[in-house]
CSV table of C-alpha atoms and ligand atoms in Angstrom, one decimal:
chain,number,residue,atom,x,y,z
A,1486,MET,CA,-2.4,-0.5,24.0
A,1487,ALA,CA,-3.3,-3.6,22.1
A,1488,LEU,CA,-6.9,-4.6,21.4
A,1489,ASP,CA,-6.6,-7.8,23.4
A,1490,THR,CA,-5.3,-6.2,26.6
A,1491,ALA,CA,-7.4,-3.0,26.6
A,1492,ALA,CA,-8.6,-2.3,30.2
A,1493,SER,CA,-9.4,1.4,29.8
A,1494,THR,CA,-12.2,2.9,31.7
A,1495,ALA,CA,-12.6,5.8,29.2
A,1496,THR,CA,-16.2,6.2,28.2
A,1497,LEU,CA,-18.1,7.5,25.2
A,1498,ASP,CA,-21.0,10.0,25.3
A,1499,VAL,CA,-23.2,7.7,23.3
A,1500,VAL,CA,-26.1,10.2,23.1
A,1501,ALA,CA,-23.8,12.8,21.5
A,1502,VAL,CA,-22.3,10.1,19.2
A,1503,ARG,CA,-25.8,9.0,18.0
A,1504,ALA,CA,-26.7,12.6,17.2
A,1505,ASP,CA,-23.8,12.6,14.7
A,1506,PHE,CA,-25.4,9.7,12.6
A,1507,PRO,CA,-28.4,10.9,10.6
A,1508,ILE,CA,-29.5,7.4,9.7
A,1509,LEU,CA,-30.1,6.5,13.4
A,1510,GLY,CA,-33.1,8.8,13.4
A,1511,GLU,CA,-34.8,6.7,10.8
A,1512,THR,CA,-37.7,4.3,11.5
A,1513,VAL,CA,-38.6,0.9,10.1
A,1514,GLY,CA,-42.4,1.1,9.7
A,1515,ASP,CA,-43.3,2.6,13.1
A,1516,LYS,CA,-40.3,1.1,14.9
A,1517,PRO,CA,-37.0,2.9,15.6
A,1518,LEU,CA,-34.1,1.6,13.5
A,1519,THR,CA,-32.0,-0.7,15.6
A,1520,TYR,CA,-28.9,-1.2,13.6
A,1521,LEU,CA,-27.0,-4.2,14.8
A,1522,ASP,CA,-25.0,-5.1,11.7
A,1523,SER,CA,-21.9,-2.9,11.9
A,1524,ALA,CA,-19.6,-5.9,11.4
A,1525,ALA,CA,-21.0,-6.0,7.9
A,1526,SER,CA,-20.8,-2.2,7.4
A,1527,SER,CA,-20.9,0.7,9.8
A,1528,GLN,CA,-23.1,3.7,9.6
A,1529,LYS,CA,-21.5,7.1,8.7
A,1530,PRO,CA,-21.4,10.3,10.8
A,1531,GLU,CA,-22.3,13.7,9.4
A,1532,ALA,CA,-18.7,14.7,9.1
A,1533,VAL,CA,-17.9,11.8,6.7
A,1534,ILE,CA,-21.0,12.4,4.6
A,1535,ARG,CA,-20.1,16.1,4.5
A,1536,ALA,CA,-16.5,15.4,3.5
A,1537,LEU,CA,-17.7,13.4,0.5
A,1538,ASP,CA,-20.3,16.0,-0.4
A,1539,ASP,CA,-17.7,18.8,-0.1
A,1540,TYR,CA,-15.2,17.0,-2.3
A,1541,TYR,CA,-17.7,16.4,-5.1
A,1542,ARG,CA,-19.2,19.9,-4.9
A,1543,ARG,CA,-16.0,21.9,-4.5
A,1544,TYR,CA,-12.8,20.2,-5.7
A,1545,ASN,CA,-13.5,17.0,-7.6
A,1546,ALA,CA,-10.6,16.4,-10.0
A,1547,ASN,CA,-8.2,13.6,-10.8
A,1548,VAL,CA,-5.2,13.5,-8.5
A,1549,HIS,CA,-1.5,13.5,-9.3
A,1550,ARG,CA,-2.2,14.7,-12.9
A,1551,GLY,CA,-3.7,18.1,-13.0
A,1552,ILE,CA,-1.7,21.3,-12.8
A,1553,TYR,CA,-4.7,23.4,-12.0
A,1554,GLN,CA,-5.8,24.4,-8.5
A,1555,ILE,CA,-8.7,22.1,-7.7
A,1556,SER,CA,-6.6,19.1,-8.8
A,1557,GLU,CA,-3.8,20.2,-6.6
A,1558,ARG,CA,-6.2,20.6,-3.8
A,1559,ALA,CA,-7.6,17.1,-4.4
A,1560,THR,CA,-4.1,15.6,-4.5
A,1561,ALA,CA,-3.1,17.4,-1.2
A,1562,ALA,CA,-6.3,16.1,0.5
A,1563,TYR,CA,-5.7,12.6,-0.8
A,1564,GLU,CA,-2.2,12.5,0.5
A,1565,GLU,CA,-3.3,14.1,3.8
A,1566,ALA,CA,-5.8,11.2,4.1
A,1567,ARG,CA,-2.9,8.8,3.7
A,1568,HIS,CA,-1.0,10.6,6.4
A,1569,LYS,CA,-4.1,10.4,8.7
A,1570,VAL,CA,-4.5,6.6,8.1
A,1571,ALA,CA,-0.8,6.1,8.7
A,1572,ARG,CA,-1.0,7.9,12.1
A,1573,PHE,CA,-4.2,6.0,13.0
A,1574,ILE,CA,-2.4,2.6,12.8
A,1575,GLY,CA,1.0,3.9,14.1
A,1576,ALA,CA,2.8,3.5,10.7
A,1577,ALA,CA,6.0,5.4,10.7
A,1578,ASP,CA,6.0,6.1,6.9
A,1579,ASN,CA,3.1,7.3,4.8
A,1580,ARG,CA,4.6,5.3,1.9
A,1581,GLU,CA,3.7,2.1,3.7
A,1582,VAL,CA,-0.1,2.9,3.3
A,1583,ILE,CA,-1.6,1.7,0.0
A,1584,PHE,CA,-5.2,2.7,-0.8
A,1585,THR,CA,-7.2,-0.2,-2.1
A,1586,ARG,CA,-10.9,-0.9,-2.6
A,1587,GLY,CA,-11.1,-2.8,0.7
A,1588,THR,CA,-9.7,-5.7,2.8
A,1589,THR,CA,-10.4,-8.1,0.0
A,1590,GLU,CA,-8.4,-6.2,-2.6
A,1591,SER,CA,-5.6,-5.6,0.0
A,1592,ILE,CA,-5.2,-9.4,0.6
A,1593,ASN,CA,-5.4,-10.2,-3.1
A,1594,LEU,CA,-2.7,-7.6,-3.7
A,1595,VAL,CA,-0.3,-9.5,-1.3
A,1596,ALA,CA,-1.3,-13.0,-2.5
A,1597,TYR,CA,-0.6,-12.1,-6.1
A,1598,ALA,CA,2.2,-9.6,-6.0
A,1599,TRP,CA,4.1,-11.0,-3.1
A,1600,GLY,CA,3.0,-14.6,-3.5
A,1601,ARG,CA,3.9,-15.0,-7.1
A,1602,ALA,CA,7.4,-13.6,-6.4
A,1603,ASN,CA,8.1,-15.5,-3.2
A,1604,VAL,CA,6.2,-18.8,-3.0
A,1605,ARG,CA,7.6,-21.9,-4.6
A,1606,GLN,CA,6.5,-25.5,-5.1
A,1607,GLY,CA,6.2,-27.3,-1.7
A,1608,ASP,CA,6.1,-24.0,0.3
A,1609,VAL,CA,3.4,-23.6,2.9
A,1610,ILE,CA,0.9,-20.9,3.7
A,1611,ILE,CA,-0.8,-21.1,7.1
A,1612,VAL,CA,-4.3,-19.7,7.5
A,1613,THR,CA,-6.8,-20.3,10.3
A,1614,GLU,CA,-10.1,-22.1,10.5
A,1615,MET,CA,-11.8,-18.8,11.4
A,1616,GLU,CA,-10.7,-16.8,8.4
A,1617,HIS,CA,-13.1,-14.8,6.2
A,1618,HIS,CA,-13.2,-16.1,2.7
A,1619,SER,CA,-11.2,-13.0,1.7
A,1620,ASN,CA,-8.3,-14.4,3.7
A,1621,LEU,CA,-8.6,-17.9,2.3
A,1622,VAL,CA,-9.6,-17.9,-1.4
A,1623,PRO,CA,-6.7,-15.6,-2.6
A,1624,TRP,CA,-4.2,-17.9,-0.9
A,1625,GLN,CA,-5.9,-21.0,-2.3
A,1626,ILE,CA,-5.7,-19.6,-5.9
A,1627,MET,CA,-2.1,-18.5,-5.4
A,1628,ALA,CA,-1.1,-21.8,-3.8
A,1629,GLN,CA,-2.7,-23.9,-6.6
A,1630,GLU,CA,-0.8,-21.8,-9.1
A,1631,ARG,CA,2.5,-22.1,-7.3
A,1632,GLY,CA,2.2,-25.8,-6.2
A,1633,ALA,CA,2.2,-24.7,-2.5
A,1634,LEU,CA,0.3,-26.2,0.4
A,1635,ILE,CA,-2.3,-24.5,2.6
A,1636,GLU,CA,-2.4,-25.5,6.3
A,1637,ALA,CA,-4.9,-24.2,8.8
A,1638,ILE,CA,-4.7,-23.5,12.6
A,1639,PRO,CA,-7.7,-25.2,14.1
A,1640,VAL,CA,-10.3,-23.4,16.3
A,1641,THR,CA,-11.2,-24.8,19.8
A,1642,ASP,CA,-14.8,-25.4,21.0
A,1643,GLU,CA,-14.7,-22.0,22.7
A,1644,GLY,CA,-13.7,-20.3,19.4
A,1645,ARG,CA,-10.0,-19.6,20.1
A,1646,LEU,CA,-7.1,-20.5,18.0
A,1647,ASP,CA,-5.4,-23.7,19.0
A,1648,LEU,CA,-1.8,-22.4,19.4
A,1649,GLU,CA,-0.4,-25.8,20.3
A,1650,ALA,CA,-1.6,-27.1,16.9
A,1651,TYR,CA,0.0,-24.0,15.3
A,1652,ASP,CA,3.3,-24.9,17.0
A,1653,ARG,CA,3.0,-28.4,15.6
A,1654,LEU,CA,2.4,-27.0,12.1
A,1655,LEU,CA,5.5,-24.7,12.4
A,1656,ALA,CA,7.6,-27.6,13.7
A,1657,ARG,CA,6.4,-29.9,10.9
A,1658,HIS,CA,7.0,-27.4,8.0
A,1659,GLY,CA,9.8,-25.2,9.4
A,1660,GLY,CA,11.4,-22.9,6.8
A,1661,ARG,CA,8.9,-24.0,4.1
A,1662,VAL,CA,6.3,-21.8,5.8
A,1663,LYS,CA,6.4,-18.6,3.9
A,1664,LEU,CA,3.4,-16.7,5.3
A,1665,VAL,CA,0.8,-16.9,8.1
A,1666,ALA,CA,-2.5,-15.2,7.3
A,1667,VAL,CA,-4.6,-14.6,10.4
A,1668,THR,CA,-7.5,-12.5,11.3
A,1669,HIS,CA,-7.1,-10.1,14.2
A,1670,VAL,CA,-10.8,-10.5,15.1
A,1671,SER,CA,-13.2,-13.1,13.9
A,1672,ASN,CA,-16.2,-11.6,12.0
A,1673,THR,CA,-18.3,-14.5,13.1
A,1674,LEU,CA,-17.1,-15.3,16.7
A,1675,GLY,CA,-15.8,-11.9,17.8
A,1676,THR,CA,-12.7,-13.7,19.1
A,1677,VAL,CA,-9.7,-11.3,19.5
A,1678,ASN,CA,-6.7,-13.4,18.4
A,1679,PRO,CA,-3.2,-13.1,19.9
A,1680,VAL,CA,-1.7,-11.9,16.6
A,1681,ARG,CA,1.5,-10.7,18.2
A,1682,GLU,CA,2.2,-14.3,19.4
A,1683,VAL,CA,1.2,-15.7,16.1
A,1684,ALA,CA,3.5,-13.3,14.2
A,1685,ASP,CA,6.5,-13.8,16.6
A,1686,ARG,CA,6.3,-17.6,16.1
A,1687,ALA,CA,6.0,-17.1,12.4
A,1688,ARG,CA,9.1,-14.9,12.3
A,1689,ALA,CA,11.0,-17.5,14.2
A,1690,VAL,CA,10.7,-19.9,11.2
A,1691,GLY,CA,11.4,-17.1,8.7
A,1692,ALA,CA,7.7,-16.6,7.7
A,1693,LEU,CA,5.9,-13.3,7.2
A,1694,THR,CA,2.5,-12.5,8.8
A,1695,LEU,CA,-0.5,-10.9,7.2
A,1696,VAL,CA,-3.1,-9.7,9.7
A,1697,ASP,CA,-6.7,-9.2,8.5
A,1698,GLY,CA,-7.7,-6.1,10.5
A,1699,ALA,CA,-11.2,-5.7,9.0
A,1700,GLN,CA,-12.9,-6.3,12.3
A,1701,SER,CA,-10.2,-4.9,14.6
A,1702,VAL,CA,-8.9,-1.6,13.3
A,1703,PRO,CA,-12.4,0.0,13.6
A,1704,HIS,CA,-12.9,-1.3,17.2
A,1705,GLY,CA,-9.9,-0.4,19.3
A,1706,PRO,CA,-6.3,0.8,19.4
A,1707,VAL,CA,-4.4,-1.0,16.7
A,1708,ASN,CA,-0.7,-0.2,16.2
A,1709,VAL,CA,1.3,-2.0,13.5
A,1710,GLY,CA,4.5,-1.9,15.5
A,1711,ASP,CA,2.7,-3.7,18.4
A,1712,LEU,CA,1.2,-6.3,16.2
A,1713,GLY,CA,4.6,-7.3,14.9
A,1714,CYS,CA,3.1,-8.2,11.5
A,1715,ASP,CA,4.4,-7.5,8.0
A,1716,PHE,CA,1.0,-6.7,6.3
A,1717,LEU,CA,-2.2,-5.3,7.7
A,1718,ALA,CA,-5.4,-5.2,5.6
A,1719,PHE,CA,-8.6,-3.3,6.5
A,1720,SER,CA,-11.7,-1.6,5.0
A,1721,GLY,CA,-13.0,1.9,5.3
A,1722,HIS,CA,-16.7,1.1,5.3
A,1723,LYS,CA,-16.5,-0.8,8.6
A,1724,MET,CA,-14.9,2.1,10.4
A,1725,LEU,CA,-17.3,4.9,9.6
A,1726,GLY,CA,-15.8,5.6,6.2
A,1727,PRO,CA,-17.3,5.1,2.7
A,1728,MET,CA,-17.6,1.9,0.8
A,1729,GLY,CA,-15.0,1.3,-2.0
A,1730,ILE,CA,-11.9,2.4,0.0
A,1731,GLY,CA,-9.6,0.3,2.1
A,1732,VAL,CA,-6.0,0.0,3.1
A,1733,LEU,CA,-3.0,-2.3,2.8
A,1734,TRP,CA,-0.2,-1.4,5.2
A,1735,GLY,CA,3.1,-3.2,4.6
A,1736,LYS,CA,6.6,-2.9,5.8
A,1737,ARG,CA,8.4,-0.6,3.4
A,1738,ALA,CA,11.3,-2.9,2.5
A,1739,ILE,CA,8.9,-5.8,1.7
A,1740,LEU,CA,6.6,-3.6,-0.4
A,1741,GLU,CA,9.6,-2.1,-2.3
A,1742,ALA,CA,10.9,-5.6,-3.1
A,1743,MET,CA,7.5,-6.7,-4.4
A,1744,PRO,CA,6.5,-6.5,-8.1
A,1745,PRO,CA,3.3,-4.5,-8.9
A,1746,PHE,CA,-0.2,-6.0,-8.6
A,1747,ASN,CA,-2.2,-4.1,-11.2
A,1748,GLY,CA,-0.5,-2.4,-14.2
A,1749,GLY,CA,-1.7,0.9,-15.7
A,1750,GLY,CA,-1.6,4.6,-15.2
A,1751,SER,CA,-0.1,6.2,-12.1
A,1752,MET,CA,2.0,3.2,-11.2
A,1753,ILE,CA,4.8,3.8,-13.7
A,1754,LYS,CA,7.9,5.9,-14.0
A,1755,ARG,CA,8.4,5.4,-17.7
A,1756,VAL,CA,6.5,3.2,-20.3
A,1757,ALA,CA,8.0,2.0,-23.6
A,1758,LEU,CA,6.1,-0.3,-25.9
A,1759,LYS,CA,7.6,-3.5,-24.6
A,1760,GLU,CA,8.6,-2.7,-21.0
A,1761,SER,CA,8.1,-0.2,-18.2
A,1762,THR,CA,9.7,1.0,-15.0
A,1763,TYR,CA,7.5,1.4,-12.0
A,1764,ALA,CA,6.8,4.3,-9.7
A,1765,ASP,CA,8.0,4.4,-6.1
A,1766,LEU,CA,5.8,3.6,-3.1
A,1767,PRO,CA,2.9,4.0,-2.6
A,1768,ASN,CA,2.0,4.7,-6.3
A,1769,LYS,CA,3.5,1.5,-7.5
A,1770,PHE,CA,0.5,-0.3,-6.0
A,1771,GLU,CA,-2.2,2.3,-6.9
A,1772,ALA,CA,-2.8,1.8,-10.6
A,1773,GLY,CA,-5.5,3.9,-12.3
A,1774,THR,CA,-7.6,6.7,-10.9
A,1775,PRO,CA,-8.1,6.2,-7.2
A,1776,SER,CA,-11.3,6.7,-5.1
A,1777,THR,CA,-10.1,10.1,-4.1
A,1778,GLY,CA,-13.3,11.4,-2.4
A,1779,ASP,CA,-13.6,8.1,-0.5
A,1780,ALA,CA,-10.0,8.2,0.7
A,1781,ILE,CA,-10.5,11.8,1.9
A,1782,ALA,CA,-13.7,10.8,3.7
A,1783,LEU,CA,-11.9,7.8,5.3
A,1784,GLY,CA,-9.3,10.3,6.6
A,1785,VAL,CA,-12.2,12.2,8.2
A,1786,ALA,CA,-13.5,9.0,9.7
A,1787,THR,CA,-10.1,8.4,11.4
A,1788,ASP,CA,-10.3,12.0,12.7
A,1789,TYR,CA,-13.8,11.2,14.2
A,1790,LEU,CA,-12.6,8.0,15.8
A,1791,THR,CA,-9.4,9.6,17.1
A,1792,ALA,CA,-11.5,12.4,18.7
A,1793,LEU,CA,-13.7,9.7,20.4
A,1794,GLY,CA,-10.5,8.0,21.5
A,1795,MET,CA,-9.9,4.4,20.4
A,1796,GLU,CA,-9.5,3.2,24.0
A,1797,ALA,CA,-12.9,4.7,24.8
A,1798,VAL,CA,-14.3,2.9,21.7
A,1799,ARG,CA,-12.9,-0.4,22.9
A,1800,ALA,CA,-14.2,0.2,26.5
A,1801,HIS,CA,-17.7,1.1,25.3
A,1802,GLU,CA,-17.9,-2.1,23.2
A,1803,ARG,CA,-16.5,-4.2,26.0
A,1804,ASP,CA,-19.2,-3.0,28.3
A,1805,LEU,CA,-21.9,-3.5,25.7
A,1806,THR,CA,-20.5,-6.9,24.9
A,1807,ALA,CA,-20.6,-8.0,28.6
A,1808,TYR,CA,-24.2,-6.7,28.7
A,1809,ALA,CA,-25.2,-8.5,25.5
A,1810,LEU,CA,-23.6,-11.8,26.5
A,1811,ASP,CA,-25.7,-11.8,29.8
A,1812,ARG,CA,-28.9,-10.8,28.0
A,1813,LEU,CA,-28.5,-13.4,25.2
A,1814,ARG,CA,-27.5,-16.2,27.5
A,1815,ALA,CA,-30.7,-15.6,29.5
A,1816,ILE,CA,-32.8,-16.6,26.4
A,1817,GLY,CA,-33.8,-20.2,26.6
A,1818,GLY,CA,-32.8,-22.3,23.5
A,1819,LEU,CA,-30.2,-19.7,22.4
A,1820,THR,CA,-26.7,-21.1,21.6
A,1821,LEU,CA,-24.0,-18.4,21.5
A,1822,TYR,CA,-20.7,-19.1,19.7
A,1823,GLY,CA,-17.3,-17.7,20.6
A,1824,PRO,CA,-15.3,-17.1,23.7
A,1825,PRO,CA,-17.3,-16.6,27.0
A,1826,THR,CA,-16.0,-13.3,28.2
A,1827,ALA,CA,-16.1,-9.7,26.9
A,1828,GLU,CA,-12.4,-9.3,27.4
A,1829,GLU,CA,-11.6,-11.9,24.8
A,1830,ARG,CA,-14.0,-10.7,22.1
A,1831,THR,CA,-15.4,-7.7,20.4
A,1832,GLY,CA,-19.1,-6.8,19.9
A,1833,VAL,CA,-20.0,-9.6,17.5
A,1834,PHE,CA,-22.6,-12.2,18.6
A,1835,SER,CA,-23.3,-15.2,16.5
A,1836,PHE,CA,-26.1,-17.4,17.7
A,1837,THR,CA,-28.8,-19.9,16.8
A,1838,LEU,CA,-32.2,-20.1,18.5
A,1839,ASP,CA,-33.9,-23.5,18.9
A,1840,ASP,CA,-34.2,-24.8,15.4
A,1841,ILE,CA,-35.4,-21.6,13.9
A,1842,HIS,CA,-33.6,-20.9,10.6
A,1843,PRO,CA,-31.3,-17.9,11.0
A,1844,HIS,CA,-32.9,-16.3,7.9
A,1845,ASP,CA,-36.4,-16.6,9.4
A,1846,LEU,CA,-35.0,-15.2,12.6
A,1847,ALA,CA,-33.5,-12.2,10.8
A,1848,SER,CA,-36.8,-11.6,9.0
A,1849,ILE,CA,-38.8,-11.6,12.2
A,1850,LEU,CA,-36.3,-9.2,13.9
A,1851,ASP,CA,-36.6,-6.9,10.9
A,1852,GLU,CA,-40.3,-6.5,11.6
A,1853,ASP,CA,-39.2,-5.0,14.9
A,1854,GLY,CA,-36.7,-2.7,13.2
A,1855,VAL,CA,-33.8,-4.8,14.4
A,1856,CYS,CA,-31.1,-5.3,11.7
A,1857,VAL,CA,-28.9,-8.4,12.0
A,1858,ARG,CA,-27.1,-10.6,9.5
A,1859,ALA,CA,-27.9,-14.2,8.9
A,1860,GLY,CA,-25.9,-16.8,6.9
A,1861,HIS,CA,-22.4,-18.2,6.9
A,1862,HIS,CA,-20.8,-14.7,7.1
A,1863,CYS,CA,-18.3,-15.7,4.5
A,1864,THR,CA,-16.7,-18.2,6.9
A,1865,GLN,CA,-17.9,-21.5,5.6
A,1866,PRO,CA,-14.9,-23.5,7.0
A,1867,LEU,CA,-15.8,-22.1,10.5
A,1868,MET,CA,-19.4,-23.1,10.0
A,1869,ASP,CA,-18.2,-26.6,9.1
A,1870,ARG,CA,-16.1,-26.7,12.2
A,1871,PHE,CA,-19.2,-26.1,14.4
A,1872,GLY,CA,-21.4,-28.3,12.3
A,1873,LEU,CA,-23.5,-25.3,11.2
A,1874,THR,CA,-24.7,-24.0,7.9
A,1875,ALA,CA,-25.7,-20.5,9.2
A,1876,THR,CA,-26.1,-18.4,12.3
A,1877,ALA,CA,-27.8,-15.1,13.1
A,1878,ARG,CA,-25.3,-12.4,14.0
A,1879,ALA,CA,-25.7,-9.1,15.8
A,1880,SER,CA,-22.8,-6.7,16.0
A,1881,VAL,CA,-22.4,-3.4,17.8
A,1882,TYR,CA,-20.3,-0.2,17.4
A,1883,VAL,CA,-19.8,3.3,18.9
A,1884,TYR,CA,-23.5,4.3,18.5
A,1885,ASN,CA,-25.2,1.3,20.0
A,1886,THR,CA,-26.8,1.2,23.5
A,1887,PRO,CA,-27.9,-1.3,26.1
A,1888,GLU,CA,-31.5,-0.4,25.2
A,1889,GLU,CA,-30.9,-1.7,21.7
A,1890,ILE,CA,-29.6,-5.0,23.1
A,1891,ASP,CA,-32.9,-5.1,25.1
A,1892,ARG,CA,-34.8,-4.6,21.8
A,1893,LEU,CA,-32.9,-7.4,20.3
A,1894,ALA,CA,-33.6,-9.7,23.2
A,1895,ALA,CA,-37.4,-8.8,23.1
A,1896,ALA,CA,-37.5,-9.5,19.4
A,1897,LEU,CA,-35.8,-12.9,19.9
A,1898,GLU,CA,-38.4,-13.8,22.5
A,1899,ARG,CA,-41.2,-12.8,20.1
A,1900,ALA,CA,-39.6,-15.0,17.4
A,1901,LYS,CA,-39.6,-17.9,19.9
A,1902,ALA,CA,-43.2,-17.3,20.7
A,1903,ILE,CA,-44.1,-17.3,16.9
A,1904,PHE,CA,-42.3,-20.6,16.4
A,1905,ALA,CA,-43.7,-22.2,19.5
A,1906,PHE,CA,-46.9,-23.0,17.6
B,2127,C6P,N1,-17.0,-9.0,6.5
B,2127,C6P,C1,-19.2,-9.3,7.4
B,2127,C6P,O1,-20.5,-9.2,7.4
B,2127,C6P,P1,-14.5,-6.2,2.4
B,2127,C6P,O2,-15.7,-6.9,1.9
B,2127,C6P,O3,-13.3,-6.3,1.4
B,2127,C6P,O4,-14.7,-4.8,2.9
B,2127,C6P,O5,-14.1,-7.0,3.7
B,2127,C6P,C2,-13.9,-8.4,3.7
B,2127,C6P,C3,-13.7,-9.0,5.0
B,2127,C6P,C4,-12.4,-9.5,5.3
B,2127,C6P,N2,-12.1,-10.0,6.5
B,2127,C6P,C5,-13.0,-9.9,7.5
B,2127,C6P,C6,-12.6,-10.4,8.9
B,2127,C6P,C7,-14.3,-9.4,7.3
B,2127,C6P,O6,-15.2,-9.3,8.3
B,2127,C6P,C8,-14.6,-8.9,6.0
B,2127,C6P,C9,-16.0,-8.5,5.7
B,2127,C6P,C10,-18.4,-8.6,6.4
B,2127,C6P,O7,-18.7,-10.1,8.2
B,2127,C6P,C11,-19.0,-8.8,5.0
B,2127,C6P,S1,-18.9,-10.5,4.4
């Protein structure tokens, strides 16, 4: 089931889920910690923390090198983690899963390795106005180097992609369009984009599609076959895993045809002084010592999410989103950005409140133990589109409750009262 059509009624036992996250028992001063910043980074369950601890205590060793037992164990666990990630996103072949440091590195890998080999002067890369800087800047750098053009699909007032404008871009540039880079879910608006449609239309002109899954893979069922894309990038730390580990999934034939990104150890077959031959997938794209413990713990995070059920994860967030949209809209002076219904979005709420600066707002909320992000959320072109410099942003995940949304609303009312004088 795709994220944008999920209508599951499966539910989560949130009390039991919360008990798995040690940090949620913390207080901020005398207030309970109300963590509403999972779009920036999620919290980690005991099982993930334990997996990291276990790796470093019991079998820490470099992978694919040692011929002693703990190295073999580390290698097996690392490759098992790759298998778990492949299964989690419906990839048929483990070799299509490349471990990176995160979404940012995954996209850079494609921009440099694929881009340099395939993009020529006058070619076109299409992005969208709602992309994270990670899915803009690598393309800009590559396009400048290759003499290519960047075009952007505009965003409507309600925070959706303007697909008619996309069609016009494809009609204007036709076969010169080489790749479409689109986020599955906006980290600022929460919009769930129709990436299958975007990819189908790209393919019709011969272009590839890269989907930024940083905000979708953690939040609902995502299957690379259903997406119809050629590349999918995402980060472990937003899906209950550790920081410093992420994934690039790519179609095997495309990855095989690509030159390497980083050169170094582990990615070679044979090195001579003046030239080298490269390892097969996935090692070709994993130069140097990998983040083994982090990859293993990411595999455990996928186990945890799979046990919850990704449809239940999506249903929980959809219910919480519907509740939050109602609660936030009831606050006078609050302007909420993004699509109006919970069906079209995930649990990300960007807003402004009267003329209170979002940073001031976030500081006042912090006094109440409520953690939200304030700023441009690494989406400055989107801020420009809405004539903003910053918003406050609350975001939810598997462990959040309606009571925490109530706490957010109460803290916002308190902020209003402070600024009323
Ligand atoms: N967004 C946020 O607070 P990294 O930093 O490589 O793990 O992920 C980058 C990234 C790429 N795409 C999207 C859609 C994202 O949301 C992010 C990370 C965080 O919104 C930190 S800026």
